[in-house]
Tab-separated table of N, CA and C in Angstrom:
chain	number	residue	atom	x	y	z
W	21	MET	N	9.590	6.863	19.817
W	21	MET	CA	8.891	5.848	20.180
W	21	MET	C	7.423	5.888	20.687
W	22	ILE	N	7.178	7.156	21.262
W	22	ILE	CA	5.966	7.501	21.732
W	22	ILE	C	4.990	7.513	20.701
W	23	ALA	N	5.283	8.346	19.531
W	23	ALA	CA	4.778	8.582	18.497
W	23	ALA	C	4.459	7.234	17.912
W	24	GLN	N	5.103	6.420	17.909
W	24	GLN	CA	4.766	4.992	16.963
W	24	GLN	C	3.805	4.346	18.039
W	25	LEU	N	3.890	4.533	19.452
W	25	LEU	CA	2.772	3.457	20.146
W	25	LEU	C	1.424	4.232	19.768
W	26	LEU	N	1.533	5.843	19.832
W	26	LEU	CA	-0.023	6.074	19.537
W	26	LEU	C	-0.817	5.806	18.458
W	27	LEU	N	0.550	6.001	17.276
W	27	LEU	CA	-0.009	5.488	15.895
W	27	LEU	C	-0.583	4.214	16.066
W	28	THR	N	0.242	3.229	16.544
W	28	THR	CA	-0.033	1.894	16.576
W	28	THR	C	-1.539	1.737	17.370
W	29	ALA	N	-1.883	2.361	18.517
W	29	ALA	CA	-3.368	2.170	19.122
W	29	ALA	C	-4.099	2.568	18.180
W	30	PHE	N	-4.022	3.753	17.286
W	30	PHE	CA	-4.877	4.224	16.681
W	30	PHE	C	-5.252	3.351	15.530
W	31	LEU	N	-4.290	2.652	14.911
W	31	LEU	CA	-4.318	1.945	13.645
W	31	LEU	C	-5.147	0.979	14.165
W	32	ALA	N	-5.092	0.499	15.268
W	32	ALA	CA	-5.179	-0.900	15.752
W	32	ALA	C	-6.856	-0.607	16.124
W	33	LEU	N	-7.375	0.607	16.525
W	33	LEU	CA	-8.858	0.916	16.726
W	33	LEU	C	-9.152	0.742	15.147
W	34	VAL	N	-8.453	1.363	14.029
W	34	VAL	CA	-9.196	1.589	12.900
W	34	VAL	C	-9.227	-0.262	12.489
W	35	LEU	N	-8.490	-1.296	12.953
W	35	LEU	CA	-8.314	-2.507	12.265
W	35	LEU	C	-9.641	-3.431	13.073
W	36	ILE	N	-9.927	-2.793	14.374
W	36	ILE	CA	-11.173	-3.277	15.201
W	36	ILE	C	-12.277	-2.716	14.341
W	37	TYR	N	-12.147	-1.275	13.888
W	37	TYR	CA	-13.716	-0.834	13.149
W	37	TYR	C	-13.973	-1.925	12.014
W	38	ALA	N	-12.782	-1.879	11.284
W	38	ALA	CA	-12.764	-2.232	9.951
W	38	ALA	C	-13.560	-3.753	9.867
W	39	TRP	N	-13.025	-4.722	11.039
W	39	TRP	CA	-13.197	-5.851	11.306
W	39	TRP	C	-15.061	-5.719	11.906
W	40	SER	N	-15.376	-4.824	12.540
W	40	SER	CA	-16.996	-4.791	13.021
W	40	SER	C	-17.928	-4.465	11.658
W	41	GLU	N	-17.158	-3.791	10.878
W	41	GLU	CA	-18.040	-2.965	9.384
W	41	GLU	C	-18.059	-4.128	8.586
W	42	HIS	N	-16.937	-5.190	8.414
W	42	HIS	CA	-16.820	-5.941	7.126
W	42	HIS	C	-18.358	-6.378	6.560
W	43	ARG	N	-19.386	-6.941	7.840
W	43	ARG	CA	-20.425	-7.327	7.297
W	43	ARG	C	-21.412	-6.429	7.025
W	44	THR	N	-21.569	-5.443	7.220
W	44	THR	CA	-22.516	-4.083	6.775
W	44	THR	C	-22.065	-3.519	5.636
W	45	VAL	N	-20.916	-3.030	5.554
W	45	VAL	CA	-20.423	-2.386	4.028
W	45	VAL	C	-19.220	-3.212	3.731
W	46	PRO	N	-19.624	-4.229	2.761
W	46	PRO	CA	-18.267	-5.334	2.713
W	46	PRO	C	-16.786	-4.483	1.981
W	47	ILE	N	-16.890	-3.540	1.716
W	47	ILE	CA	-16.065	-2.958	1.185
W	47	ILE	C	-15.112	-2.100	1.908
W	48	ILE	N	-15.928	-1.741	2.754
W	48	ILE	CA	-15.052	-0.974	3.855
W	48	ILE	C	-13.936	-1.519	4.655
W	49	GLY	N	-14.599	-3.109	4.989
W	49	GLY	CA	-13.640	-3.889	5.856
W	49	GLY	C	-12.234	-4.016	5.199
W	50	PRO	N	-12.164	-4.569	4.240
W	50	PRO	CA	-10.761	-4.596	3.578
W	50	PRO	C	-9.934	-3.516	3.103
W	51	LEU	N	-10.690	-2.531	2.512
W	51	LEU	CA	-10.143	-1.250	2.206
W	51	LEU	C	-9.489	-0.720	3.703
W	52	ALA	N	-10.164	-0.623	4.788
W	52	ALA	CA	-9.741	-0.142	6.112
W	52	ALA	C	-8.602	-1.197	6.658
W	53	SER	N	-8.949	-1.891	6.640
W	53	SER	CA	-7.939	-3.194	6.865
W	53	SER	C	-6.286	-3.223	6.392
W	54	GLY	N	-6.479	-2.788	5.097
W	54	GLY	CA	-5.217	-2.857	4.304
W	54	GLY	C	-4.750	-1.595	4.435
W	55	ALA	N	-5.760	-0.265	4.423
W	55	ALA	CA	-4.739	0.657	4.985
W	55	ALA	C	-3.925	0.868	6.785
W	56	ALA	N	-4.671	0.294	7.165
W	56	ALA	CA	-4.452	0.286	8.647
W	56	ALA	C	-3.107	-0.380	8.650
W	57	LEU	N	-3.020	-1.973	8.040
W	57	LEU	CA	-1.790	-2.577	7.937
W	57	LEU	C	-0.615	-2.064	7.339
W	58	ALA	N	-1.173	-1.125	6.451
W	58	ALA	CA	0.339	-0.641	5.583
W	58	ALA	C	0.613	0.456	6.369
W	59	GLY	N	-0.105	0.957	7.233
W	59	GLY	CA	0.019	2.238	8.150
W	59	GLY	C	0.889	1.660	9.463
W	60	LEU	N	0.484	0.608	10.038
W	60	LEU	CA	1.170	-0.039	10.895
W	60	LEU	C	2.702	-0.230	10.353
W	61	TYR	N	2.703	-0.944	9.062
W	61	TYR	CA	3.943	-1.212	8.791
W	61	TYR	C	5.040	-0.058	8.421
W	62	PHE	N	4.285	1.102	7.720
W	62	PHE	CA	5.023	1.959	7.772
W	62	PHE	C	5.605	2.743	8.880
W	63	VAL	N	4.824	2.825	10.093
W	63	VAL	CA	5.118	3.363	11.467
W	63	VAL	C	6.283	2.586	11.700
W	64	TRP	N	6.348	1.004	12.036
W	64	TRP	CA	7.716	0.267	12.537
W	64	TRP	C	8.559	0.399	11.297
W	65	VAL	N	8.585	0.727	10.045
W	65	VAL	CA	9.705	0.675	9.265
W	65	VAL	C	9.662	1.821	8.319
W	66	PRO	N	9.874	2.954	9.213
W	66	PRO	CA	9.770	4.105	8.344
W	66	PRO	C	10.568	4.403	6.864
W	67	GLU	N	11.599	3.527	7.003
W	67	GLU	CA	12.821	3.536	6.176
W	67	GLU	C	12.252	3.388	4.539
W	68	HIS	N	11.421	2.109	4.752
W	68	HIS	CA	10.506	1.375	3.334
W	68	HIS	C	9.691	2.807	3.028
W	69	ALA	N	9.377	3.454	3.774
W	69	ALA	CA	8.165	4.755	3.338
W	69	ALA	C	8.950	5.414	2.594
W	70	THR	N	10.137	6.025	3.155
W	70	THR	CA	11.121	6.830	2.227
W	70	THR	C	11.954	6.083	1.113
W	71	ALA	N	11.737	4.879	0.887
W	71	ALA	CA	12.428	4.162	-0.213
W	71	ALA	C	11.157	4.215	-1.312
W	72	LEU	N	10.283	3.963	-0.876
W	72	LEU	CA	8.836	3.927	-1.401
W	72	LEU	C	8.445	5.275	-2.443
W	73	ALA	N	8.758	6.378	-1.525
W	73	ALA	CA	8.801	7.793	-1.699
W	73	ALA	C	9.656	8.086	-2.899
W	74	ALA	N	10.871	7.960	-2.601
W	74	ALA	CA	11.984	8.048	-3.727
W	74	ALA	C	11.712	7.297	-5.051
W	75	PHE	N	10.868	6.297	-4.851
W	75	PHE	CA	10.792	5.383	-6.163
W	75	PHE	C	9.715	6.069	-6.981
W	76	VAL	N	8.739	6.801	-6.318
W	76	VAL	CA	7.624	7.562	-7.186
W	76	VAL	C	7.770	8.686	-7.366
W	77	GLY	N	9.043	9.261	-6.796
W	77	GLY	CA	9.208	10.534	-7.065
W	77	GLY	C	9.083	11.642	-6.093
W	78	ILE	N	8.721	11.296	-4.876
W	78	ILE	CA	8.677	12.271	-3.623
W	78	ILE	C	9.737	12.123	-2.559
W	79	GLY	N	10.141	13.533	-2.186
W	79	GLY	CA	11.535	13.441	-1.427
W	79	GLY	C	11.444	12.479	-0.012
W	80	ARG	N	10.274	12.779	0.645
W	80	ARG	CA	10.393	11.775	1.893
W	80	ARG	C	9.229	10.957	1.995
W	81	GLY	N	9.417	9.701	2.782
W	81	GLY	CA	8.153	8.908	3.058
W	81	GLY	C	6.881	9.590	3.444
W	82	SER	N	7.322	10.732	4.619
W	82	SER	CA	6.095	11.072	5.493
W	82	SER	C	5.253	11.838	4.537
W	83	ASP	N	6.078	12.695	3.264
W	83	ASP	CA	5.339	13.636	2.506
W	83	ASP	C	4.342	12.683	1.418
W	84	LEU	N	4.938	11.486	1.245
W	84	LEU	CA	4.481	10.332	0.507
W	84	LEU	C	3.026	10.025	1.018
W	85	ILE	N	2.918	9.693	2.221
W	85	ILE	CA	1.916	9.339	3.548
W	85	ILE	C	0.773	10.510	3.341
W	86	VAL	N	1.527	11.746	3.599
W	86	VAL	CA	0.479	12.907	3.489
W	86	VAL	C	-0.320	13.244	2.406
W	87	TYR	N	0.373	12.969	1.263
W	87	TYR	CA	-0.084	13.157	-0.391
W	87	TYR	C	-1.052	12.000	-0.274
W	88	THR	N	-0.840	10.896	0.135
W	88	THR	CA	-2.141	9.822	0.114
W	88	THR	C	-3.186	9.970	0.572
W	89	TRP	N	-3.014	10.404	2.085
W	89	TRP	CA	-4.073	10.493	2.704
W	89	TRP	C	-4.948	11.923	2.546
W	90	VAL	N	-4.071	12.924	1.991
W	90	VAL	CA	-5.268	13.905	1.246
W	90	VAL	C	-6.163	13.440	-0.079
W	91	VAL	N	-5.459	12.530	-0.527
W	91	VAL	CA	-5.982	12.198	-1.973
W	91	VAL	C	-7.322	11.336	-1.197
W	92	ILE	N	-7.060	10.234	-0.357
W	92	ILE	CA	-7.989	9.679	-0.207
W	92	ILE	C	-9.078	10.077	0.866
W	93	SER	N	-8.542	11.192	1.685
W	93	SER	CA	-9.739	12.504	2.026
W	93	SER	C	-10.887	12.975	1.041
W	94	LEU	N	-10.233	13.484	-0.027
W	94	LEU	CA	-11.284	14.098	-1.037
W	94	LEU	C	-11.626	13.150	-1.586
W	95	LEU	N	-11.239	12.001	-1.734
W	95	LEU	CA	-12.166	10.954	-2.554
W	95	LEU	C	-13.403	10.881	-1.516
W	96	ILE	N	-13.126	10.578	-0.268
W	96	ILE	CA	-14.449	10.266	0.716
W	96	ILE	C	-15.612	11.306	0.854
W	97	MET	N	-14.579	12.637	0.522
W	97	MET	CA	-15.591	13.944	0.626
W	97	MET	C	-16.449	14.011	-0.584
W	98	LEU	N	-15.907	13.958	-1.851
W	98	LEU	CA	-16.664	13.510	-2.759
W	98	LEU	C	-17.705	12.780	-2.887
W	99	ASN	N	-17.490	11.381	-2.468
W	99	ASN	CA	-18.135	10.315	-2.044
W	99	ASN	C	-19.755	10.536	-1.316
W	100	LEU	N	-19.180	11.268	-0.220
W	100	LEU	CA	-20.102	11.542	0.674
W	100	LEU	C	-21.255	12.804	0.112
W	101	HIS	N	-20.169	13.953	-0.535
W	101	HIS	CA	-20.986	14.923	-1.287
W	101	HIS	C	-22.197	14.340	-2.502
W	102	LEU	N	-21.581	13.429	-3.146
W	102	LEU	CA	-22.432	12.675	-3.948
W	102	LEU	C	-23.725	11.943	-3.472
W	103	LYS	N	-23.748	11.372	-2.300
W	103	LYS	CA	-24.620	10.626	-1.544
W	103	LYS	C	-25.445	11.508	-0.972
W	104	LEU	N	-24.962	12.442	-0.294
W	104	LEU	CA	-25.944	13.665	0.177
W	104	LEU	C	-26.813	14.007	-0.884
W	105	ARG	N	-26.264	14.730	-2.245
W	105	ARG	CA	-27.035	15.341	-3.405
W	105	ARG	C	-28.292	13.975	-3.858
W	106	LEU	N	-27.839	13.019	-3.643
W	106	LEU	CA	-28.998	11.887	-3.767
W	106	LEU	C	-29.913	11.585	-2.988
W	107	GLN	N	-29.395	11.812	-1.777
W	107	GLN	CA	-30.636	11.798	-0.805
W	107	GLN	C	-31.627	13.161	-0.846
W	108	LEU	N	-31.095	14.172	-1.041
W	108	LEU	CA	-31.582	15.248	-1.251
W	108	LEU	C	-32.623	15.150	-2.170
W	109	ASP	N	-32.029	14.697	-3.397
W	109	ASP	CA	-33.151	14.610	-4.377
W	109	ASP	C	-34.171	13.696	-4.368
W	110	MET	N	-33.856	12.595	-3.627
W	110	MET	CA	-34.947	11.510	-2.943
W	110	MET	C	-35.942	12.083	-2.236
W	111	ILE	N	-35.453	12.908	-1.455
W	111	ILE	CA	-36.350	14.030	-0.021
W	111	ILE	C	-37.385	14.662	-1.171
W	112	THR	N	-36.760	15.356	-1.861
W	112	THR	CA	-37.758	16.309	-2.924
W	112	THR	C	-38.580	15.488	-3.496
W	113	ARG	N	-38.344	14.437	-4.339
W	113	ARG	CA	-39.320	13.749	-5.129
W	113	ARG	C	-40.342	13.256	-3.920
W	114	LEU	N	-40.089	12.492	-2.942
W	114	LEU	CA	-40.977	12.270	-1.846
W	114	LEU	C	-41.821	13.312	-1.329
W	115	ALA	N	-41.245	14.312	-0.987
W	115	ALA	CA	-41.935	15.363	-0.404
W	115	ALA	C	-42.990	15.980	-1.730
W	116	ARG	N	-42.779	15.966	-2.903
W	116	ARG	CA	-43.351	16.253	-4.074
W	116	ARG	C	-44.502	15.174	-4.233
W	117	ALA	N	-44.291	13.941	-4.282
W	117	ALA	CA	-45.285	12.961	-4.094
W	117	ALA	C	-46.247	13.188	-2.997
W	118	VAL	N	-45.894	13.360	-1.699
W	118	VAL	CA	-46.783	13.451	-0.454
W	118	VAL	C	-47.817	14.837	-0.795
W	119	ALA	N	-47.159	15.721	-1.124
W	119	ALA	CA	-48.055	16.746	-1.421
W	119	ALA	C	-49.150	16.319	-2.607
W	120	ILE	N	-48.751	16.142	-3.605
W	120	ILE	CA	-49.655	15.580	-4.668
W	120	ILE	C	-50.776	14.753	-3.813
W	121	ASP	N	-50.196	13.812	-3.233
W	121	ASP	CA	-51.353	12.806	-2.831
W	121	ASP	C	-52.400	13.574	-1.877
W	122	ARG	N	-51.555	14.363	-0.937
W	122	ARG	CA	-52.656	15.137	0.043
W	122	ARG	C	-53.702	15.885	-0.777
W	123	ALA	N	-53.276	16.782	-1.933
W	123	ALA	CA	-54.151	17.435	-2.686
W	123	ALA	C	-55.106	16.686	-3.311
W	124	LYS	N	-54.820	15.526	-3.612
W	124	LYS	CA	-55.692	14.536	-4.294
W	124	LYS	C	-56.723	14.356	-3.374
W	125	GLU	N	-56.521	13.800	-1.998
W	125	GLU	CA	-57.259	13.415	-1.003
W	125	GLU	C	-58.369	14.408	-0.608
W	126	SER	N	-58.139	16.070	-0.558
W	126	SER	CA	-58.538	16.627	0.043
W	126	SER	C	-59.422	17.279	-1.064
W	127	ARG	N	-59.074	17.082	-2.593
W	127	ARG	CA	-60.115	17.342	-3.439
W	127	ARG	C	-61.300	16.155	-3.501
W	128	ARG	N	-60.786	15.145	-3.149
W	128	ARG	CA	-61.996	14.088	-2.844
W	128	ARG	C	-63.221	13.974	-1.715
W	129	GLU	N	-62.456	14.726	-0.930
W	129	GLU	CA	-63.017	14.890	0.352
W	129	GLU	C	-64.117	16.319	0.114
W	130	ALA	N	-63.659	17.377	-0.563
W	130	ALA	CA	-64.284	18.409	-0.785
W	130	ALA	C	-65.753	18.002	-1.602
W	131	GLY	N	-65.830	17.145	-2.514
W	131	GLY	CA	-67.118	16.758	-3.070
W	131	GLY	C	-66.512	17.213	-4.619
W	132	PRO	N	-67.833	17.446	-5.313
W	132	PRO	CA	-67.440	17.835	-6.865
W	132	PRO	C	-67.224	19.043	-6.934
W	133	PRO	N	-66.439	19.380	-7.655
W	133	PRO	CA	-66.080	20.690	-8.000
W	133	PRO	C	-67.344	21.885	-8.488
W	134	ARG	N	-67.027	22.919	-8.039
W	134	ARG	CA	-68.202	23.797	-8.350
W	134	ARG	C	-68.229	24.543	-9.741
W	135	LYS	N	-69.325	24.667	-10.253
W	135	LYS	CA	-69.587	25.486	-11.552
W	135	LYS	C	-68.559	26.737	-11.525
W	136	ARG	N	-68.097	26.918	-12.362
W	136	ARG	CA	-67.374	28.400	-12.449
W	136	ARG	C	-67.641	29.055	-13.798
W	137	ARG	N	-68.108	30.386	-13.727
W	137	ARG	CA	-68.388	30.905	-15.085
W	137	ARG	C	-66.982	31.517	-15.267
W	138	PRO	N	-66.907	31.007	-16.612
W	138	PRO	CA	-66.065	31.773	-17.177
W	138	PRO	C	-65.537	33.445	-17.299
W	139	VAL	N	-64.419	33.726	-17.312
W	139	VAL	CA	-64.001	35.111	-17.097
W	139	VAL	C	-63.429	35.806	-18.353
W	140	MET	N	-63.567	36.510	-18.812
W	140	MET	CA	-63.261	36.689	-19.956
W	140	MET	C	-62.098	38.024	-19.809
W	141	LEU	N	-61.111	38.213	-20.347
W	141	LEU	CA	-60.200	39.036	-20.249
W	141	LEU	C	-60.561	40.483	-20.548
W	142	GLY	N	-60.216	41.244	-19.976
W	142	GLY	CA	-60.778	42.767	-20.184
W	142	GLY	C	-62.103	43.296	-19.531
W	143	GLN	N	-62.946	42.431	-18.871
W	143	GLN	CA	-64.155	42.569	-18.634
W	143	GLN	C	-64.169	42.445	-17.223
W	144	LYS	N	-65.118	43.135	-16.548
W	144	LYS	CA	-65.598	43.008	-15.321
W	144	LYS	C	-66.336	41.856	-15.141
W	145	ALA	N	-66.199	41.401	-14.033
W	145	ALA	CA	-66.866	40.299	-13.572
W	145	ALA	C	-68.056	40.498	-13.131
W	146	GLU	N	-69.268	39.605	-13.527
W	146	GLU	CA	-70.415	40.109	-13.109
W	146	GLU	C	-71.098	39.826	-11.746
W	147	ALA	N	-71.804	40.867	-10.717
W	147	ALA	CA	-72.110	40.430	-9.756
W	147	ALA	C	-73.226	39.369	-9.922
W	148	PRO	N	-73.076	38.579	-8.538
W	148	PRO	CA	-74.172	37.774	-8.385
W	148	PRO	C	-75.459	38.474	-8.329
W	149	PRO	N	-76.616	37.792	-8.435
W	149	PRO	CA	-78.062	38.194	-8.573
W	149	PRO	C	-78.187	38.924	-7.092
W	150	ILE	N	-79.112	39.799	-6.953
W	150	ILE	CA	-79.494	40.241	-5.515
W	150	ILE	C	-80.120	39.389	-4.601
W	151	GLU	N	-80.623	38.256	-4.979
W	151	GLU	CA	-81.258	37.461	-4.067
W	151	GLU	C	-80.076	36.634	-3.660
W	152	LEU	N	-79.172	36.413	-4.258
W	152	LEU	CA	-78.054	35.499	-3.659
W	152	LEU	C	-77.100	36.394	-2.674
W	153	GLN	N	-77.105	37.690	-3.071
W	153	GLN	CA	-76.284	38.309	-1.843
W	153	GLN	C	-77.041	38.602	-0.560
W	154	ALA	N	-78.581	38.567	-0.828
W	154	ALA	CA	-79.202	38.982	0.672
W	154	ALA	C	-79.116	37.629	1.499
W	155	LYS	N	-78.771	36.275	0.745
W	155	LYS	CA	-78.900	35.151	1.644
W	155	LYS	C	-77.784	34.848	2.076
W	156	LYS	N	-76.505	35.667	1.792
W	156	LYS	CA	-75.399	35.553	2.451
W	156	LYS	C	-75.502	36.340	4.024
């Protein structure tokens, strides 16, 4: 009886959460409400969980509930993993765009590019004339 009361309290909290979130995330409200109501039903009528488990080929009702919970948890983790990867990809693209914009901005602030002499591979670079070395 104590377990039934604790599970009922927990599932009632899930129902309250589902009702509060149904406007922000429309799919979560009905799914969480349905799961909580099914959980409440099976908490108070466990014989029906056992009958349903026997119908689908699982020995006990509690095993059916645990297996269902594991599958739901794995789907939630997969969903969170995919969302996290998408966010990391978006952050990477944003950081790349910011870096390119900053590089363009600093290039504009630096003024026109200096002329560079081409350097041939295998040859030593020429030293600047002596007058230029003295001015430095």
